[in-house]
mmCIF file of N, CA and C in Angstrom:
data_model
loop_
_atom_site.group_PDB
_atom_site.id
_atom_site.type_symbol
_atom_site.label_atom_id
_atom_site.label_comp_id
_atom_site.label_asym_id
_atom_site.label_seq_id
_atom_site.Cartn_x
_atom_site.Cartn_y
_atom_site.Cartn_z
ATOM 1 N N MET A 14 -55.806 51.402 -70.527
ATOM 2 C CA MET A 14 -56.437 52.483 -71.255
ATOM 3 C C MET A 14 -57.953 52.327 -71.039
ATOM 4 N N ASP A 15 -58.594 53.347 -70.645
ATOM 5 C CA ASP A 15 -60.081 53.187 -70.398
ATOM 6 C C ASP A 15 -60.887 53.990 -71.409
ATOM 7 N N ASN A 16 -62.216 53.865 -71.343
ATOM 8 C CA ASN A 16 -63.058 54.497 -72.365
ATOM 9 C C ASN A 16 -63.002 56.080 -72.411
ATOM 10 N N ARG A 17 -62.644 56.628 -71.175
ATOM 11 C CA ARG A 17 -62.598 57.982 -71.113
ATOM 12 C C ARG A 17 -61.353 58.539 -71.972
ATOM 13 N N GLN A 18 -60.301 57.807 -71.897
ATOM 14 C CA GLN A 18 -59.121 58.260 -72.635
ATOM 15 C C GLN A 18 -59.426 58.065 -74.084
ATOM 16 N N ILE A 19 -60.003 56.994 -74.560
ATOM 17 C CA ILE A 19 -60.245 56.776 -75.921
ATOM 18 C C ILE A 19 -61.288 57.728 -76.492
ATOM 19 N N LEU A 20 -62.353 57.985 -75.772
ATOM 20 C CA LEU A 20 -63.259 59.039 -76.332
ATOM 21 C C LEU A 20 -62.678 60.427 -76.332
ATOM 22 N N SER A 21 -61.829 60.806 -75.335
ATOM 23 C CA SER A 21 -61.225 62.115 -75.309
ATOM 24 C C SER A 21 -60.197 62.252 -76.536
ATOM 25 N N ALA A 22 -59.459 61.131 -76.746
ATOM 26 C CA ALA A 22 -58.398 61.242 -77.803
ATOM 27 C C ALA A 22 -59.119 61.261 -79.133
ATOM 28 N N LEU A 23 -60.194 60.460 -79.247
ATOM 29 C CA LEU A 23 -61.071 60.430 -80.531
ATOM 30 C C LEU A 23 -61.550 61.742 -80.906
ATOM 31 N N SER A 24 -61.932 62.566 -79.885
ATOM 32 C CA SER A 24 -62.426 63.856 -80.149
ATOM 33 C C SER A 24 -61.375 64.707 -80.898
ATOM 34 N N TYR A 25 -60.130 64.600 -80.428
ATOM 35 C CA TYR A 25 -59.026 65.329 -81.134
ATOM 36 C C TYR A 25 -58.762 64.662 -82.467
ATOM 37 N N PHE A 26 -58.685 63.438 -82.541
ATOM 38 C CA PHE A 26 -58.275 62.715 -83.789
ATOM 39 C C PHE A 26 -59.365 62.738 -84.872
ATOM 40 N N SER A 27 -60.552 63.308 -84.501
ATOM 41 C CA SER A 27 -61.642 63.381 -85.402
ATOM 42 C C SER A 27 -61.362 64.393 -86.502
ATOM 43 N N VAL A 28 -60.278 65.228 -86.311
ATOM 44 C CA VAL A 28 -59.888 66.146 -87.247
ATOM 45 C C VAL A 28 -59.614 65.383 -88.620
ATOM 46 N N PHE A 29 -59.422 64.156 -88.574
ATOM 47 C CA PHE A 29 -59.072 63.363 -89.785
ATOM 48 C C PHE A 29 -60.289 62.917 -90.543
ATOM 49 N N PHE A 30 -61.415 62.731 -89.727
ATOM 50 C CA PHE A 30 -62.561 62.163 -90.470
ATOM 51 C C PHE A 30 -63.893 62.761 -90.170
ATOM 52 N N ALA A 31 -64.134 63.383 -88.961
ATOM 53 C CA ALA A 31 -65.434 63.993 -88.725
ATOM 54 C C ALA A 31 -65.201 65.212 -87.806
ATOM 55 N N PRO A 32 -64.578 66.294 -88.249
ATOM 56 C CA PRO A 32 -64.131 67.268 -87.413
ATOM 57 C C PRO A 32 -65.263 67.992 -86.496
ATOM 58 N N PHE A 33 -66.367 68.192 -86.960
ATOM 59 C CA PHE A 33 -67.370 68.891 -86.245
ATOM 60 C C PHE A 33 -68.350 67.985 -85.548
ATOM 61 N N LEU A 34 -68.685 66.897 -86.303
ATOM 62 C CA LEU A 34 -69.743 66.039 -85.769
ATOM 63 C C LEU A 34 -69.433 65.208 -84.619
ATOM 64 N N LEU A 35 -68.255 64.576 -84.611
ATOM 65 C CA LEU A 35 -67.851 63.628 -83.520
ATOM 66 C C LEU A 35 -67.700 64.380 -82.221
ATOM 67 N N PRO A 36 -66.938 65.471 -82.192
ATOM 68 C CA PRO A 36 -66.899 66.219 -80.772
ATOM 69 C C PRO A 36 -68.213 66.543 -80.162
ATOM 70 N N ILE A 37 -69.126 67.005 -81.095
ATOM 71 C CA ILE A 37 -70.499 67.364 -80.720
ATOM 72 C C ILE A 37 -71.288 66.234 -80.095
ATOM 73 N N VAL A 38 -71.149 65.156 -80.755
ATOM 74 C CA VAL A 38 -71.842 63.896 -80.333
ATOM 75 C C VAL A 38 -71.278 63.471 -79.000
ATOM 76 N N ILE A 39 -70.021 63.346 -78.991
ATOM 77 C CA ILE A 39 -69.369 62.946 -77.771
ATOM 78 C C ILE A 39 -69.706 63.829 -76.466
ATOM 79 N N TYR A 40 -69.730 65.155 -76.792
ATOM 80 C CA TYR A 40 -70.035 66.150 -75.811
ATOM 81 C C TYR A 40 -71.439 65.873 -75.239
ATOM 82 N N PHE A 41 -72.412 65.677 -76.036
ATOM 83 C CA PHE A 41 -73.805 65.573 -75.604
ATOM 84 C C PHE A 41 -74.130 64.158 -75.131
ATOM 85 N N VAL A 42 -73.429 63.132 -75.651
ATOM 86 C CA VAL A 42 -73.828 61.725 -75.172
ATOM 87 C C VAL A 42 -73.090 61.302 -73.889
ATOM 88 N N VAL A 43 -71.913 61.727 -73.794
ATOM 89 C CA VAL A 43 -71.090 61.204 -72.623
ATOM 90 C C VAL A 43 -71.349 62.163 -71.441
ATOM 91 N N SER A 44 -71.471 61.558 -70.245
ATOM 92 C CA SER A 44 -71.684 62.360 -69.055
ATOM 93 C C SER A 44 -70.406 62.637 -68.266
ATOM 94 N N ASP A 45 -69.283 62.050 -68.586
ATOM 95 C CA ASP A 45 -68.039 62.241 -67.821
ATOM 96 C C ASP A 45 -67.520 63.754 -68.111
ATOM 97 N N ARG A 46 -67.213 64.328 -67.012
ATOM 98 C CA ARG A 46 -66.797 65.821 -67.126
ATOM 99 C C ARG A 46 -65.492 66.080 -67.944
ATOM 100 N N GLU A 47 -64.463 65.081 -67.705
ATOM 101 C CA GLU A 47 -63.213 65.159 -68.399
ATOM 102 C C GLU A 47 -63.380 65.022 -69.949
ATOM 103 N N VAL A 48 -64.144 64.023 -70.311
ATOM 104 C CA VAL A 48 -64.451 63.714 -71.723
ATOM 105 C C VAL A 48 -65.154 65.017 -72.420
ATOM 106 N N LYS A 49 -66.186 65.493 -71.698
ATOM 107 C CA LYS A 49 -66.765 66.719 -72.175
ATOM 108 C C LYS A 49 -65.905 67.864 -72.361
ATOM 109 N N HIS A 50 -64.914 67.976 -71.423
ATOM 110 C CA HIS A 50 -63.893 69.022 -71.470
ATOM 111 C C HIS A 50 -63.037 68.931 -72.796
ATOM 112 N N HIS A 51 -62.561 67.712 -73.024
ATOM 113 C CA HIS A 51 -61.708 67.419 -74.229
ATOM 114 C C HIS A 51 -62.538 67.558 -75.466
ATOM 115 N N ALA A 52 -63.853 67.163 -75.511
ATOM 116 C CA ALA A 52 -64.644 67.181 -76.628
ATOM 117 C C ALA A 52 -64.993 68.704 -77.014
ATOM 118 N N LYS A 53 -65.112 69.494 -75.946
ATOM 119 C CA LYS A 53 -65.319 70.992 -76.175
ATOM 120 C C LYS A 53 -64.119 71.613 -76.782
ATOM 121 N N TRP A 54 -63.019 71.322 -76.288
ATOM 122 C CA TRP A 54 -61.780 71.953 -76.852
ATOM 123 C C TRP A 54 -61.491 71.457 -78.195
ATOM 124 N N ALA A 55 -61.699 70.186 -78.527
ATOM 125 C CA ALA A 55 -61.551 69.647 -79.826
ATOM 126 C C ALA A 55 -62.440 70.288 -80.862
ATOM 127 N N PHE A 56 -63.718 70.490 -80.423
ATOM 128 C CA PHE A 56 -64.770 71.136 -81.291
ATOM 129 C C PHE A 56 -64.296 72.633 -81.566
ATOM 130 N N LEU A 57 -63.867 73.298 -80.539
ATOM 131 C CA LEU A 57 -63.397 74.680 -80.800
ATOM 132 C C LEU A 57 -62.240 74.773 -81.512
ATOM 133 N N SER A 58 -61.276 73.863 -81.388
ATOM 134 C CA SER A 58 -60.098 73.939 -82.197
ATOM 135 C C SER A 58 -60.383 73.595 -83.692
ATOM 136 N N HIS A 59 -61.452 72.768 -83.894
ATOM 137 C CA HIS A 59 -61.848 72.417 -85.348
ATOM 138 C C HIS A 59 -62.515 73.657 -85.982
ATOM 139 N N CYS A 60 -63.190 74.461 -85.192
ATOM 140 C CA CYS A 60 -63.987 75.560 -85.650
ATOM 141 C C CYS A 60 -63.084 76.914 -85.964
ATOM 142 N N LEU A 61 -62.065 77.000 -85.238
ATOM 143 C CA LEU A 61 -61.182 78.219 -85.417
ATOM 144 C C LEU A 61 -60.683 78.384 -86.832
ATOM 145 N N PRO A 62 -60.133 77.338 -87.484
ATOM 146 C CA PRO A 62 -59.570 77.637 -88.832
ATOM 147 C C PRO A 62 -60.681 77.908 -89.834
ATOM 148 N N VAL A 63 -61.795 77.282 -89.688
ATOM 149 C CA VAL A 63 -62.957 77.508 -90.529
ATOM 150 C C VAL A 63 -63.489 78.894 -90.416
ATOM 151 N N ALA A 64 -63.648 79.398 -89.180
ATOM 152 C CA ALA A 64 -64.041 80.780 -88.960
ATOM 153 C C ALA A 64 -62.982 81.815 -89.506
ATOM 154 N N GLY A 65 -61.727 81.485 -89.391
ATOM 155 C CA GLY A 65 -60.745 82.339 -89.996
ATOM 156 C C GLY A 65 -60.796 82.340 -91.458
ATOM 157 N N PHE A 66 -61.049 81.119 -92.041
ATOM 158 C CA PHE A 66 -61.047 81.081 -93.550
ATOM 159 C C PHE A 66 -62.304 81.833 -94.067
ATOM 160 N N ILE A 67 -63.413 81.701 -93.419
ATOM 161 C CA ILE A 67 -64.676 82.454 -93.869
ATOM 162 C C ILE A 67 -64.419 83.930 -93.707
ATOM 163 N N LEU A 68 -63.779 84.419 -92.669
ATOM 164 C CA LEU A 68 -63.534 85.835 -92.381
ATOM 165 C C LEU A 68 -62.543 86.321 -93.435
ATOM 166 N N THR A 69 -61.545 85.477 -93.767
ATOM 167 C CA THR A 69 -60.550 85.845 -94.825
ATOM 168 C C THR A 69 -61.294 86.089 -96.176
ATOM 169 N N TRP A 70 -62.145 85.116 -96.534
ATOM 170 C CA TRP A 70 -62.792 85.255 -97.788
ATOM 171 C C TRP A 70 -63.674 86.483 -97.802
ATOM 172 N N ILE A 71 -64.446 86.698 -96.865
ATOM 173 C CA ILE A 71 -65.336 87.962 -96.741
ATOM 174 C C ILE A 71 -64.501 89.295 -96.846
ATOM 175 N N LEU A 72 -63.574 89.378 -96.056
ATOM 176 C CA LEU A 72 -62.772 90.601 -95.992
ATOM 177 C C LEU A 72 -61.922 90.742 -97.283
ATOM 178 N N GLY A 73 -61.334 89.614 -97.720
ATOM 179 C CA GLY A 73 -60.579 89.672 -99.097
ATOM 180 C C GLY A 73 -61.359 90.001 -100.187
ATOM 181 N N LEU A 74 -62.418 89.299 -100.421
ATOM 182 C CA LEU A 74 -63.285 89.598 -101.572
ATOM 183 C C LEU A 74 -63.849 90.999 -101.580
ATOM 184 N N ASN A 75 -64.196 91.420 -100.296
ATOM 185 C CA ASN A 75 -64.671 92.921 -100.188
ATOM 186 C C ASN A 75 -63.617 93.875 -100.559
ATOM 187 N N SER A 76 -62.335 93.688 -100.223
ATOM 188 C CA SER A 76 -61.301 94.636 -100.495
ATOM 189 C C SER A 76 -60.975 94.592 -102.056
ATOM 190 N N ILE A 77 -61.096 93.361 -102.681
ATOM 191 C CA ILE A 77 -60.816 93.274 -104.103
ATOM 192 C C ILE A 77 -61.939 93.953 -104.867
ATOM 193 N N VAL A 78 -63.170 93.820 -104.394
ATOM 194 C CA VAL A 78 -64.336 94.373 -105.171
ATOM 195 C C VAL A 78 -64.278 95.994 -105.045
ATOM 196 N N ASN A 79 -63.720 96.423 -103.858
ATOM 197 C CA ASN A 79 -63.695 97.925 -103.682
ATOM 198 C C ASN A 79 -62.254 98.470 -104.166
ATOM 199 N N GLY A 80 -61.703 97.748 -105.035
ATOM 200 C CA GLY A 80 -60.418 98.284 -105.757
ATOM 201 C C GLY A 80 -59.097 97.930 -104.988
ATOM 202 N N GLY A 81 -59.203 97.026 -104.173
ATOM 203 C CA GLY A 81 -57.894 96.666 -103.449
ATOM 204 C C GLY A 81 -57.025 95.778 -104.322
ATOM 205 N N HIS A 82 -55.822 95.411 -103.859
ATOM 206 C CA HIS A 82 -54.892 94.688 -104.628
ATOM 207 C C HIS A 82 -55.119 93.131 -104.109
ATOM 208 N N MET A 83 -54.710 92.249 -105.006
ATOM 209 C CA MET A 83 -54.802 90.793 -104.807
ATOM 210 C C MET A 83 -54.074 90.288 -103.584
ATOM 211 N N SER A 84 -52.997 90.983 -103.248
ATOM 212 C CA SER A 84 -52.122 90.610 -102.134
ATOM 213 C C SER A 84 -52.896 90.794 -100.765
ATOM 214 N N GLN A 85 -53.916 91.682 -100.803
ATOM 215 C CA GLN A 85 -54.739 91.881 -99.589
ATOM 216 C C GLN A 85 -55.614 90.642 -99.389
ATOM 217 N N PHE A 86 -55.699 89.767 -100.376
ATOM 218 C CA PHE A 86 -56.444 88.520 -100.246
ATOM 219 C C PHE A 86 -55.540 87.296 -100.059
ATOM 220 N N VAL A 87 -54.416 87.315 -100.666
ATOM 221 C CA VAL A 87 -53.589 86.153 -100.694
ATOM 222 C C VAL A 87 -52.854 86.008 -99.346
ATOM 223 N N ILE A 88 -52.331 87.057 -98.892
ATOM 224 C CA ILE A 88 -51.542 86.995 -97.604
ATOM 225 C C ILE A 88 -52.421 86.497 -96.443
ATOM 226 N N PRO A 89 -53.632 87.030 -96.261
ATOM 227 C CA PRO A 89 -54.435 86.470 -95.129
ATOM 228 C C PRO A 89 -54.835 85.015 -95.364
ATOM 229 N N LEU A 90 -55.046 84.634 -96.691
ATOM 230 C CA LEU A 90 -55.366 83.282 -97.010
ATOM 231 C C LEU A 90 -54.225 82.391 -96.556
ATOM 232 N N ILE A 91 -52.910 82.773 -96.852
ATOM 233 C CA ILE A 91 -51.797 82.000 -96.466
ATOM 234 C C ILE A 91 -51.711 81.902 -94.973
ATOM 235 N N LEU A 92 -51.911 83.014 -94.217
ATOM 236 C CA LEU A 92 -51.855 82.904 -92.778
ATOM 237 C C LEU A 92 -52.946 82.071 -92.235
ATOM 238 N N THR A 93 -54.132 82.075 -92.894
ATOM 239 C CA THR A 93 -55.205 81.126 -92.384
ATOM 240 C C THR A 93 -54.789 79.701 -92.579
ATOM 241 N N GLY A 94 -54.172 79.376 -93.756
ATOM 242 C CA GLY A 94 -53.645 78.036 -94.053
ATOM 243 C C GLY A 94 -52.675 77.637 -93.033
ATOM 244 N N LEU A 95 -51.815 78.476 -92.671
ATOM 245 C CA LEU A 95 -50.800 78.187 -91.603
ATOM 246 C C LEU A 95 -51.436 77.899 -90.159
ATOM 247 N N ALA A 96 -52.484 78.713 -89.857
ATOM 248 C CA ALA A 96 -53.261 78.585 -88.688
ATOM 249 C C ALA A 96 -53.921 77.250 -88.588
ATOM 250 N N TYR A 97 -54.452 76.824 -89.705
ATOM 251 C CA TYR A 97 -55.087 75.477 -89.873
ATOM 252 C C TYR A 97 -54.038 74.446 -89.653
ATOM 253 N N LEU A 98 -52.827 74.516 -90.181
ATOM 254 C CA LEU A 98 -51.829 73.566 -90.014
ATOM 255 C C LEU A 98 -51.375 73.452 -88.484
ATOM 256 N N VAL A 99 -51.398 74.582 -87.866
ATOM 257 C CA VAL A 99 -50.961 74.578 -86.412
ATOM 258 C C VAL A 99 -51.998 73.854 -85.606
ATOM 259 N N VAL A 100 -53.293 74.204 -85.849
ATOM 260 C CA VAL A 100 -54.445 73.609 -85.225
ATOM 261 C C VAL A 100 -54.523 72.135 -85.389
ATOM 262 N N PHE A 101 -54.271 71.677 -86.697
ATOM 263 C CA PHE A 101 -54.232 70.350 -87.065
ATOM 264 C C PHE A 101 -53.205 69.508 -86.223
ATOM 265 N N ILE A 102 -51.934 70.030 -86.202
ATOM 266 C CA ILE A 102 -50.879 69.368 -85.439
ATOM 267 C C ILE A 102 -51.300 69.475 -83.971
ATOM 268 N N TRP A 103 -51.787 70.460 -83.444
ATOM 269 C CA TRP A 103 -52.229 70.599 -81.952
ATOM 270 C C TRP A 103 -53.134 69.601 -81.733
ATOM 271 N N ASN A 104 -54.168 69.217 -82.565
ATOM 272 C CA ASN A 104 -55.138 68.238 -82.294
ATOM 273 C C ASN A 104 -54.477 66.881 -82.210
ATOM 274 N N ILE A 105 -53.490 66.655 -83.007
ATOM 275 C CA ILE A 105 -52.794 65.276 -83.016
ATOM 276 C C ILE A 105 -51.912 65.176 -81.782
ATOM 277 N N VAL A 106 -51.284 66.166 -81.379
ATOM 278 C CA VAL A 106 -50.496 66.195 -80.113
ATOM 279 C C VAL A 106 -51.386 65.996 -78.957
ATOM 280 N N MET A 107 -52.480 66.698 -78.831
ATOM 281 C CA MET A 107 -53.388 66.594 -77.752
ATOM 282 C C MET A 107 -53.965 65.140 -77.656
ATOM 283 N N GLY A 108 -54.348 64.638 -78.774
ATOM 284 C CA GLY A 108 -54.799 63.258 -78.885
ATOM 285 C C GLY A 108 -53.824 62.221 -78.293
ATOM 286 N N ILE A 109 -52.564 62.312 -78.727
ATOM 287 C CA ILE A 109 -51.568 61.557 -78.240
ATOM 288 C C ILE A 109 -51.301 61.696 -76.664
ATOM 289 N N LYS A 110 -51.236 62.993 -76.227
ATOM 290 C CA LYS A 110 -51.111 63.226 -74.813
ATOM 291 C C LYS A 110 -52.302 62.530 -74.013
ATOM 292 N N VAL A 111 -53.467 62.663 -74.490
ATOM 293 C CA VAL A 111 -54.621 62.003 -73.737
ATOM 294 C C VAL A 111 -54.452 60.442 -73.566
ATOM 295 N N LEU A 112 -53.884 59.927 -74.813
ATOM 296 C CA LEU A 112 -53.744 58.474 -74.783
ATOM 297 C C LEU A 112 -52.557 57.986 -73.991
ATOM 298 N N ALA A 113 -51.545 58.919 -73.770
ATOM 299 C CA ALA A 113 -50.328 58.537 -73.150
ATOM 300 C C ALA A 113 -50.496 58.604 -71.499
ATOM 301 N N ARG A 114 -51.618 59.225 -71.062
ATOM 302 C CA ARG A 114 -51.780 59.302 -69.605
ATOM 303 C C ARG A 114 -52.158 58.070 -68.970
#
């Protein structure tokens, strides 16, 4: 196992301890193209659920304030939680794949 594999896998496993910070640091510090590729995808996969969560809150609270029903807020929130779970599992799987090569 070499440093490229470890850094690439660490980018994905950072979902446990430093989801945004570590992939960005690895992307800008390491010059290897493959490691940068994995750091970029890890960072993007960490950002997707957060962006969905923020969008859900904005749209959901806006619909409630304008007289909407609470289900218009809860259902997208549950879907966002499921998306976060899928991305979390995907990061673990990708980290294991990178280490297994």
